[in-house]
Amino acid sequence: QVQLAESGGGLVQAGGSLRLSCAISRPTFTSHPLGWFRQAPGKEKEFVARIRGSGTGTYYADSVKGRFTISRDFAENTLYLQMNSLKPEDTAVYYCARTRYTGTWSSRPQDYEYWGQGTQVTVST
């Protein structure tokens, strides 16, 4: 059973930073791409960033490019999302997820099979 668990969310002022973590069960960590998504109230789930199983390739949504950085720590089996220069529109529940197949390189939520429970990020003005 693949398990993912996010942490690190909270309340921050605009312009501030947060680092989200996602602990992932070991067997899946190096085989599948991983992603971060977010969902604001009343909106659909939105892609934020993804990283390859090897950790060598990344891709970002235009809305976060240059402000957010996705990374993975193989020793700790942990996925990270460093969020800088936060804006009120970044407020959402953030989820980490693992793709269904090892060869998938996608921004679509439906291509991800396992999800964490989410962590709330609130950016105040």
mmCIF file of N, CA and C in Angstrom:
data_model
loop_
_atom_site.group_PDB
_atom_site.id
_atom_site.type_symbol
_atom_site.label_atom_id
_atom_site.label_comp_id
_atom_site.label_asym_id
_atom_site.label_seq_id
_atom_site.Cartn_x
_atom_site.Cartn_y
_atom_site.Cartn_z
ATOM 1 N N GLN A 1 0.848 -1.184 0.000
ATOM 2 C CA GLN A 1 0.000 0.000 0.000
ATOM 3 C C GLN A 1 0.887 1.239 0.000
ATOM 4 N N VAL A 2 0.639 2.141 -0.952
ATOM 5 C CA VAL A 2 1.392 3.387 -1.034
ATOM 6 C C VAL A 2 0.737 4.409 -0.120
ATOM 7 N N GLN A 3 1.550 5.034 0.685
ATOM 8 C CA GLN A 3 1.021 6.053 1.592
ATOM 9 C C GLN A 3 1.795 7.343 1.431
ATOM 10 N N LEU A 4 1.068 8.446 1.421
ATOM 11 C CA LEU A 4 1.667 9.770 1.340
ATOM 12 C C LEU A 4 1.074 10.633 2.452
ATOM 13 N N ALA A 5 1.895 11.465 3.070
ATOM 14 C CA ALA A 5 1.416 12.299 4.161
ATOM 15 C C ALA A 5 2.090 13.659 4.101
ATOM 16 N N GLU A 6 1.291 14.712 3.874
ATOM 17 C CA GLU A 6 1.812 16.074 3.786
ATOM 18 C C GLU A 6 1.906 16.711 5.166
ATOM 19 N N SER A 7 2.789 17.678 5.265
ATOM 20 C CA SER A 7 2.901 18.501 6.459
ATOM 21 C C SER A 7 3.540 19.824 6.066
ATOM 22 N N GLY A 8 3.492 20.789 6.980
ATOM 23 C CA GLY A 8 4.180 22.050 6.745
ATOM 24 C C GLY A 8 3.297 23.220 6.362
ATOM 25 N N GLY A 9 2.011 22.984 6.201
ATOM 26 C CA GLY A 9 1.121 24.091 5.871
ATOM 27 C C GLY A 9 0.937 25.037 7.043
ATOM 28 N N GLY A 10 0.274 26.156 6.788
ATOM 29 C CA GLY A 10 0.032 27.111 7.855
ATOM 30 C C GLY A 10 -0.404 28.448 7.315
ATOM 31 N N LEU A 11 -0.380 29.440 8.202
ATOM 32 C CA LEU A 11 -0.756 30.808 7.859
ATOM 33 C C LEU A 11 0.496 31.652 7.705
ATOM 34 N N VAL A 12 0.588 32.381 6.607
ATOM 35 C CA VAL A 12 1.757 33.213 6.345
ATOM 36 C C VAL A 12 1.302 34.507 5.678
ATOM 37 N N GLN A 13 2.050 35.567 5.889
ATOM 38 C CA GLN A 13 1.729 36.836 5.239
ATOM 39 C C GLN A 13 2.206 36.824 3.788
ATOM 40 N N ALA A 14 1.559 37.620 2.979
ATOM 41 C CA ALA A 14 1.976 37.758 1.585
ATOM 42 C C ALA A 14 3.446 38.154 1.520
ATOM 43 N N GLY A 15 4.169 37.512 0.612
ATOM 44 C CA GLY A 15 5.593 37.742 0.495
ATOM 45 C C GLY A 15 6.439 36.776 1.298
ATOM 46 N N GLY A 16 5.799 36.019 2.167
ATOM 47 C CA GLY A 16 6.513 35.071 3.002
ATOM 48 C C GLY A 16 6.777 33.744 2.313
ATOM 49 N N SER A 17 7.309 32.802 3.102
ATOM 50 C CA SER A 17 7.695 31.494 2.570
ATOM 51 C C SER A 17 7.180 30.375 3.461
ATOM 52 N N LEU A 18 6.977 29.224 2.841
ATOM 53 C CA LEU A 18 6.655 27.989 3.548
ATOM 54 C C LEU A 18 7.312 26.845 2.801
ATOM 55 N N ARG A 19 7.623 25.776 3.532
ATOM 56 C CA ARG A 19 8.099 24.555 2.886
ATOM 57 C C ARG A 19 7.183 23.408 3.267
ATOM 58 N N LEU A 20 6.568 22.815 2.265
ATOM 59 C CA LEU A 20 5.717 21.652 2.463
ATOM 60 C C LEU A 20 6.553 20.384 2.313
ATOM 61 N N SER A 21 6.197 19.382 3.114
ATOM 62 C CA SER A 21 6.845 18.077 3.040
ATOM 63 C C SER A 21 5.806 17.008 2.766
ATOM 64 N N CYS A 22 6.242 15.940 2.118
ATOM 65 C CA CYS A 22 5.359 14.804 1.841
ATOM 66 C C CYS A 22 6.164 13.533 2.068
ATOM 67 N N ALA A 23 5.855 12.827 3.135
ATOM 68 C CA ALA A 23 6.526 11.563 3.434
ATOM 69 C C ALA A 23 5.874 10.457 2.608
ATOM 70 N N ILE A 24 6.705 9.642 1.947
ATOM 71 C CA ILE A 24 6.210 8.643 1.007
ATOM 72 C C ILE A 24 6.754 7.274 1.375
ATOM 73 N N SER A 25 5.895 6.261 1.286
ATOM 74 C CA SER A 25 6.314 4.906 1.614
ATOM 75 C C SER A 25 7.389 4.455 0.631
ATOM 76 N N ARG A 26 8.393 3.794 1.121
ATOM 77 C CA ARG A 26 9.648 3.559 0.430
ATOM 78 C C ARG A 26 9.563 2.870 -0.932
ATOM 79 N N PRO A 27 8.772 1.825 -1.112
ATOM 80 C CA PRO A 27 8.835 1.077 -2.375
ATOM 81 C C PRO A 27 8.536 1.909 -3.609
ATOM 82 N N THR A 28 7.806 2.994 -3.462
ATOM 83 C CA THR A 28 7.392 3.737 -4.639
ATOM 84 C C THR A 28 8.292 4.941 -4.916
ATOM 85 N N PHE A 29 9.236 5.219 -4.002
ATOM 86 C CA PHE A 29 9.813 6.556 -4.018
ATOM 87 C C PHE A 29 10.617 6.851 -5.273
ATOM 88 N N THR A 30 11.393 5.918 -5.770
ATOM 89 C CA THR A 30 12.259 6.225 -6.905
ATOM 90 C C THR A 30 11.697 5.745 -8.235
ATOM 91 N N SER A 31 10.528 5.166 -8.257
ATOM 92 C CA SER A 31 10.035 4.561 -9.488
ATOM 93 C C SER A 31 9.051 5.429 -10.256
ATOM 94 N N HIS A 32 8.336 6.306 -9.573
ATOM 95 C CA HIS A 32 7.262 7.066 -10.206
ATOM 96 C C HIS A 32 7.481 8.569 -10.061
ATOM 97 N N PRO A 33 7.033 9.331 -11.070
ATOM 98 C CA PRO A 33 6.992 10.778 -10.873
ATOM 99 C C PRO A 33 6.045 11.138 -9.725
ATOM 100 N N LEU A 34 6.330 12.249 -9.099
ATOM 101 C CA LEU A 34 5.510 12.759 -8.011
ATOM 102 C C LEU A 34 5.089 14.183 -8.336
ATOM 103 N N GLY A 35 3.965 14.585 -7.777
ATOM 104 C CA GLY A 35 3.483 15.927 -8.057
ATOM 105 C C GLY A 35 2.863 16.595 -6.850
ATOM 106 N N TRP A 36 2.768 17.913 -6.958
ATOM 107 C CA TRP A 36 2.014 18.723 -6.007
ATOM 108 C C TRP A 36 0.830 19.350 -6.733
ATOM 109 N N PHE A 37 -0.314 19.308 -6.091
ATOM 110 C CA PHE A 37 -1.527 19.941 -6.591
ATOM 111 C C PHE A 37 -2.116 20.795 -5.478
ATOM 112 N N ARG A 38 -3.054 21.655 -5.840
ATOM 113 C CA ARG A 38 -3.733 22.448 -4.820
ATOM 114 C C ARG A 38 -5.183 22.649 -5.221
ATOM 115 N N GLN A 39 -6.002 22.879 -4.201
ATOM 116 C CA GLN A 39 -7.427 23.095 -4.444
ATOM 117 C C GLN A 39 -7.926 24.188 -3.516
ATOM 118 N N ALA A 40 -8.383 25.277 -4.116
ATOM 119 C CA ALA A 40 -8.981 26.370 -3.366
ATOM 120 C C ALA A 40 -10.478 26.136 -3.248
ATOM 121 N N PRO A 41 -11.135 26.745 -2.262
ATOM 122 C CA PRO A 41 -12.578 26.554 -2.078
ATOM 123 C C PRO A 41 -13.349 26.926 -3.333
ATOM 124 N N GLY A 42 -14.231 26.034 -3.754
ATOM 125 C CA GLY A 42 -15.060 26.296 -4.916
ATOM 126 C C GLY A 42 -14.364 26.124 -6.247
ATOM 127 N N LYS A 43 -13.118 25.686 -6.231
ATOM 128 C CA LYS A 43 -12.365 25.524 -7.483
ATOM 129 C C LYS A 43 -11.932 24.077 -7.664
ATOM 130 N N GLU A 44 -11.582 23.732 -8.903
ATOM 131 C CA GLU A 44 -11.095 22.391 -9.180
ATOM 132 C C GLU A 44 -9.649 22.241 -8.727
ATOM 133 N N LYS A 45 -9.261 20.991 -8.571
ATOM 134 C CA LYS A 45 -7.873 20.713 -8.206
ATOM 135 C C LYS A 45 -6.944 21.186 -9.330
ATOM 136 N N GLU A 46 -5.855 21.835 -8.947
ATOM 137 C CA GLU A 46 -4.965 22.503 -9.908
ATOM 138 C C GLU A 46 -3.547 21.973 -9.768
ATOM 139 N N PHE A 47 -2.918 21.703 -10.897
ATOM 140 C CA PHE A 47 -1.524 21.263 -10.893
ATOM 141 C C PHE A 47 -0.612 22.389 -10.438
ATOM 142 N N VAL A 48 0.396 22.053 -9.646
ATOM 143 C CA VAL A 48 1.383 23.029 -9.174
ATOM 144 C C VAL A 48 2.780 22.706 -9.711
ATOM 145 N N ALA A 49 3.262 21.484 -9.469
ATOM 146 C CA ALA A 49 4.621 21.115 -9.880
ATOM 147 C C ALA A 49 4.742 19.597 -9.897
ATOM 148 N N ARG A 50 5.688 19.086 -10.672
ATOM 149 C CA ARG A 50 5.955 17.650 -10.689
ATOM 150 C C ARG A 50 7.442 17.422 -10.844
ATOM 151 N N ILE A 51 7.871 16.209 -10.480
ATOM 152 C CA ILE A 51 9.286 15.840 -10.527
ATOM 153 C C ILE A 51 9.383 14.380 -10.931
ATOM 154 N N ARG A 52 10.400 14.064 -11.726
ATOM 155 C CA ARG A 52 10.587 12.691 -12.203
ATOM 156 C C ARG A 52 11.046 11.770 -11.081
ATOM 157 N N GLY A 53 10.876 10.466 -11.287
ATOM 158 C CA GLY A 53 11.296 9.489 -10.308
ATOM 159 C C GLY A 53 12.771 9.604 -9.970
ATOM 160 N N SER A 54 13.585 9.927 -10.975
ATOM 161 C CA SER A 54 15.013 10.089 -10.752
ATOM 162 C C SER A 54 15.353 11.397 -10.064
ATOM 163 N N GLY A 55 14.407 12.331 -10.055
ATOM 164 C CA GLY A 55 14.654 13.638 -9.468
ATOM 165 C C GLY A 55 15.359 14.608 -10.396
ATOM 166 N N THR A 56 15.612 14.195 -11.650
ATOM 167 C CA THR A 56 16.399 15.028 -12.551
ATOM 168 C C THR A 56 15.569 15.980 -13.385
ATOM 169 N N GLY A 57 14.285 15.806 -13.442
ATOM 170 C CA GLY A 57 13.446 16.685 -14.244
ATOM 171 C C GLY A 57 12.293 17.223 -13.440
ATOM 172 N N THR A 58 11.969 18.493 -13.682
ATOM 173 C CA THR A 58 10.848 19.132 -12.988
ATOM 174 C C THR A 58 10.028 19.947 -13.984
ATOM 175 N N TYR A 59 8.800 20.267 -13.567
ATOM 176 C CA TYR A 59 7.922 21.089 -14.395
ATOM 177 C C TYR A 59 6.978 21.832 -13.472
ATOM 178 N N TYR A 60 6.697 23.110 -13.809
ATOM 179 C CA TYR A 60 5.891 23.953 -12.937
ATOM 180 C C TYR A 60 4.728 24.587 -13.694
ATOM 181 N N ALA A 61 3.667 24.841 -12.968
ATOM 182 C CA ALA A 61 2.594 25.665 -13.513
ATOM 183 C C ALA A 61 3.115 27.083 -13.681
ATOM 184 N N ASP A 62 2.615 27.778 -14.689
ATOM 185 C CA ASP A 62 3.075 29.151 -14.941
ATOM 186 C C ASP A 62 2.848 30.042 -13.725
ATOM 187 N N SER A 63 1.788 29.780 -12.992
ATOM 188 C CA SER A 63 1.428 30.642 -11.868
ATOM 189 C C SER A 63 2.424 30.580 -10.713
ATOM 190 N N VAL A 64 3.247 29.531 -10.666
ATOM 191 C CA VAL A 64 4.200 29.392 -9.554
ATOM 192 C C VAL A 64 5.655 29.384 -10.012
ATOM 193 N N LYS A 65 5.874 29.388 -11.306
ATOM 194 C CA LYS A 65 7.234 29.311 -11.846
ATOM 195 C C LYS A 65 8.071 30.480 -11.341
ATOM 196 N N GLY A 66 9.259 30.153 -10.857
ATOM 197 C CA GLY A 66 10.148 31.178 -10.327
ATOM 198 C C GLY A 66 9.942 31.467 -8.846
ATOM 199 N N ARG A 67 8.842 30.973 -8.292
ATOM 200 C CA ARG A 67 8.560 31.184 -6.862
ATOM 201 C C ARG A 67 8.596 29.884 -6.067
ATOM 202 N N PHE A 68 8.176 28.788 -6.674
ATOM 203 C CA PHE A 68 8.114 27.489 -6.002
ATOM 204 C C PHE A 68 9.202 26.568 -6.553
ATOM 205 N N THR A 69 9.694 25.691 -5.684
ATOM 206 C CA THR A 69 10.679 24.695 -6.094
ATOM 207 C C THR A 69 10.292 23.334 -5.535
ATOM 208 N N ILE A 70 10.194 22.345 -6.413
ATOM 209 C CA ILE A 70 9.905 20.977 -6.008
ATOM 210 C C ILE A 70 11.220 20.204 -5.950
ATOM 211 N N SER A 71 11.347 19.354 -4.932
ATOM 212 C CA SER A 71 12.551 18.542 -4.806
ATOM 213 C C SER A 71 12.206 17.265 -4.044
ATOM 214 N N ARG A 72 13.135 16.309 -4.089
ATOM 215 C CA ARG A 72 12.905 15.071 -3.344
ATOM 216 C C ARG A 72 14.205 14.645 -2.679
ATOM 217 N N ASP A 73 14.081 14.143 -1.468
ATOM 218 C CA ASP A 73 15.212 13.663 -0.682
ATOM 219 C C ASP A 73 15.126 12.151 -0.661
ATOM 220 N N PHE A 74 16.048 11.492 -1.373
ATOM 221 C CA PHE A 74 15.983 10.043 -1.479
ATOM 222 C C PHE A 74 16.330 9.373 -0.158
ATOM 223 N N ALA A 75 17.189 9.958 0.615
ATOM 224 C CA ALA A 75 17.576 9.362 1.893
ATOM 225 C C ALA A 75 16.409 9.372 2.873
ATOM 226 N N GLU A 76 15.594 10.425 2.807
ATOM 227 C CA GLU A 76 14.487 10.575 3.746
ATOM 228 C C GLU A 76 13.149 10.141 3.155
ATOM 229 N N ASN A 77 13.127 9.718 1.881
ATOM 230 C CA ASN A 77 11.863 9.348 1.213
ATOM 231 C C ASN A 77 10.831 10.454 1.334
ATOM 232 N N THR A 78 11.254 11.664 1.064
ATOM 233 C CA THR A 78 10.392 12.820 1.262
ATOM 234 C C THR A 78 10.401 13.712 0.033
ATOM 235 N N LEU A 79 9.230 14.194 -0.316
ATOM 236 C CA LEU A 79 9.048 15.175 -1.384
ATOM 237 C C LEU A 79 8.828 16.534 -0.734
ATOM 238 N N TYR A 80 9.397 17.579 -1.351
ATOM 239 C CA TYR A 80 9.280 18.919 -0.789
ATOM 240 C C TYR A 80 8.694 19.883 -1.814
ATOM 241 N N LEU A 81 8.086 20.946 -1.299
ATOM 242 C CA LEU A 81 7.692 22.082 -2.123
ATOM 243 C C LEU A 81 8.072 23.341 -1.358
ATOM 244 N N GLN A 82 9.129 23.999 -1.807
ATOM 245 C CA GLN A 82 9.542 25.266 -1.221
ATOM 246 C C GLN A 82 8.768 26.375 -1.901
ATOM 247 N N MET A 83 8.036 27.147 -1.126
ATOM 248 C CA MET A 83 7.172 28.193 -1.672
ATOM 249 C C MET A 83 7.653 29.546 -1.156
ATOM 250 N N ASN A 84 8.107 30.388 -2.064
ATOM 251 C CA ASN A 84 8.586 31.729 -1.731
ATOM 252 C C ASN A 84 7.682 32.778 -2.374
ATOM 253 N N SER A 85 7.804 34.009 -1.895
ATOM 254 C CA SER A 85 7.029 35.124 -2.446
ATOM 255 C C SER A 85 5.551 34.760 -2.561
ATOM 256 N N LEU A 86 5.019 34.219 -1.487
ATOM 257 C CA LEU A 86 3.636 33.746 -1.508
ATOM 258 C C LEU A 86 2.653 34.891 -1.696
ATOM 259 N N LYS A 87 1.577 34.580 -2.407
ATOM 260 C CA LYS A 87 0.525 35.546 -2.706
ATOM 261 C C LYS A 87 -0.804 35.039 -2.131
ATOM 262 N N PRO A 88 -1.757 35.929 -1.879
ATOM 263 C CA PRO A 88 -3.061 35.472 -1.372
ATOM 264 C C PRO A 88 -3.714 34.434 -2.290
ATOM 265 N N GLU A 89 -3.476 34.535 -3.576
ATOM 266 C CA GLU A 89 -4.077 33.565 -4.503
ATOM 267 C C GLU A 89 -3.435 32.183 -4.425
ATOM 268 N N ASP A 90 -2.384 32.030 -3.647
ATOM 269 C CA ASP A 90 -1.797 30.708 -3.408
ATOM 270 C C ASP A 90 -2.535 29.959 -2.304
ATOM 271 N N THR A 91 -3.479 30.620 -1.645
ATOM 272 C CA THR A 91 -4.246 29.986 -0.580
ATOM 273 C C THR A 91 -5.034 28.800 -1.119
ATOM 274 N N ALA A 92 -4.830 27.631 -0.507
ATOM 275 C CA ALA A 92 -5.471 26.395 -0.961
ATOM 276 C C ALA A 92 -5.057 25.252 -0.042
ATOM 277 N N VAL A 93 -5.714 24.119 -0.228
ATOM 278 C CA VAL A 93 -5.229 22.868 0.350
ATOM 279 C C VAL A 93 -4.253 22.261 -0.654
ATOM 280 N N TYR A 94 -3.075 21.930 -0.197
ATOM 281 C CA TYR A 94 -2.035 21.384 -1.061
ATOM 282 C C TYR A 94 -1.922 19.881 -0.851
ATOM 283 N N TYR A 95 -1.834 19.162 -1.978
ATOM 284 C CA TYR A 95 -1.771 17.702 -1.956
ATOM 285 C C TYR A 95 -0.525 17.221 -2.699
ATOM 286 N N CYS A 96 0.115 16.177 -2.178
ATOM 287 C CA CYS A 96 1.135 15.479 -2.950
ATOM 288 C C CYS A 96 0.507 14.218 -3.531
ATOM 289 N N ALA A 97 1.049 13.763 -4.641
ATOM 290 C CA ALA A 97 0.452 12.621 -5.325
ATOM 291 C C ALA A 97 1.510 11.860 -6.119
ATOM 292 N N ARG A 98 1.239 10.575 -6.351
ATOM 293 C CA ARG A 98 2.106 9.707 -7.154
ATOM 294 C C ARG A 98 1.353 9.246 -8.389
ATOM 295 N N THR A 99 2.068 9.221 -9.504
ATOM 296 C CA THR A 99 1.421 8.804 -10.747
ATOM 297 C C THR A 99 1.028 7.334 -10.713
ATOM 298 N N ARG A 100 0.077 6.997 -11.575
ATOM 299 C CA ARG A 100 -0.374 5.613 -11.678
ATOM 300 C C ARG A 100 0.679 4.735 -12.328
ATOM 301 N N TYR A 101 1.374 5.264 -13.321
ATOM 302 C CA TYR A 101 2.373 4.482 -14.056
ATOM 303 C C TYR A 101 3.731 5.154 -13.998
ATOM 304 N N THR A 102 4.784 4.377 -14.059
ATOM 305 C CA THR A 102 6.130 4.940 -13.960
ATOM 306 C C THR A 102 6.470 5.833 -15.128
ATOM 307 N N GLY A 103 5.876 5.587 -16.296
ATOM 308 C CA GLY A 103 6.203 6.371 -17.477
ATOM 309 C C GLY A 103 5.372 7.624 -17.670
ATOM 310 N N THR A 104 4.471 7.886 -16.767
ATOM 311 C CA THR A 104 3.588 9.046 -16.906
ATOM 312 C C THR A 104 4.316 10.327 -16.568
ATOM 313 N N TRP A 105 4.167 11.332 -17.436
ATOM 314 C CA TRP A 105 4.728 12.670 -17.181
ATOM 315 C C TRP A 105 3.613 13.656 -17.495
ATOM 316 N N SER A 106 2.825 13.964 -16.476
ATOM 317 C CA SER A 106 1.545 14.607 -16.704
ATOM 318 C C SER A 106 1.210 15.609 -15.619
ATOM 319 N N SER A 107 0.385 16.605 -16.007
ATOM 320 C CA SER A 107 -0.138 17.588 -15.057
ATOM 321 C C SER A 107 -1.602 17.309 -14.710
ATOM 322 N N ARG A 108 -2.183 16.232 -15.258
ATOM 323 C CA ARG A 108 -3.601 15.949 -15.042
ATOM 324 C C ARG A 108 -3.799 15.163 -13.757
ATOM 325 N N PRO A 109 -4.677 15.619 -12.878
ATOM 326 C CA PRO A 109 -4.929 14.891 -11.629
ATOM 327 C C PRO A 109 -5.337 13.435 -11.865
ATOM 328 N N GLN A 110 -6.049 13.164 -12.946
ATOM 329 C CA GLN A 110 -6.528 11.809 -13.179
ATOM 330 C C GLN A 110 -5.419 10.830 -13.506
ATOM 331 N N ASP A 111 -4.220 11.312 -13.780
ATOM 332 C CA ASP A 111 -3.077 10.437 -14.037
ATOM 333 C C ASP A 111 -2.328 10.072 -12.764
ATOM 334 N N TYR A 112 -2.790 10.575 -11.630
ATOM 335 C CA TYR A 112 -2.170 10.303 -10.343
ATOM 336 C C TYR A 112 -3.083 9.379 -9.538
ATOM 337 N N GLU A 113 -2.496 8.348 -8.993
ATOM 338 C CA GLU A 113 -3.309 7.302 -8.349
ATOM 339 C C GLU A 113 -3.366 7.446 -6.835
ATOM 340 N N TYR A 114 -2.260 7.827 -6.228
ATOM 341 C CA TYR A 114 -2.207 7.907 -4.767
ATOM 342 C C TYR A 114 -2.041 9.363 -4.336
ATOM 343 N N TRP A 115 -2.805 9.709 -3.290
ATOM 344 C CA TRP A 115 -2.838 11.090 -2.813
ATOM 345 C C TRP A 115 -2.672 11.140 -1.308
ATOM 346 N N GLY A 116 -2.084 12.223 -0.839
ATOM 347 C CA GLY A 116 -2.063 12.477 0.589
ATOM 348 C C GLY A 116 -3.372 13.103 1.036
ATOM 349 N N GLN A 117 -3.448 13.415 2.314
ATOM 350 C CA GLN A 117 -4.689 13.946 2.884
ATOM 351 C C GLN A 117 -4.803 15.465 2.705
ATOM 352 N N GLY A 118 -3.708 16.107 2.355
ATOM 353 C CA GLY A 118 -3.716 17.546 2.125
ATOM 354 C C GLY A 118 -3.272 18.343 3.339
ATOM 355 N N THR A 119 -2.714 19.523 3.069
ATOM 356 C CA THR A 119 -2.319 20.444 4.122
ATOM 357 C C THR A 119 -2.724 21.854 3.708
ATOM 358 N N GLN A 120 -3.312 22.597 4.634
ATOM 359 C CA GLN A 120 -3.851 23.921 4.319
ATOM 360 C C GLN A 120 -2.747 24.977 4.316
ATOM 361 N N VAL A 121 -2.733 25.770 3.263
ATOM 362 C CA VAL A 121 -1.862 26.935 3.180
ATOM 363 C C VAL A 121 -2.746 28.166 3.034
ATOM 364 N N THR A 122 -2.569 29.123 3.944
ATOM 365 C CA THR A 122 -3.345 30.354 3.899
ATOM 366 C C THR A 122 -2.383 31.535 3.877
ATOM 367 N N VAL A 123 -2.534 32.386 2.854
ATOM 368 C CA VAL A 123 -1.675 33.551 2.690
ATOM 369 C C VAL A 123 -2.522 34.792 2.906
ATOM 370 N N SER A 124 -2.172 35.566 3.913
ATOM 371 C CA SER A 124 -2.935 36.760 4.241
ATOM 372 C C SER A 124 -2.333 38.001 3.594
ATOM 373 N N THR A 125 -3.170 39.006 3.395
ATOM 374 C CA THR A 125 -2.695 40.259 2.788
ATOM 375 C C THR A 125 -2.047 41.159 3.827
#
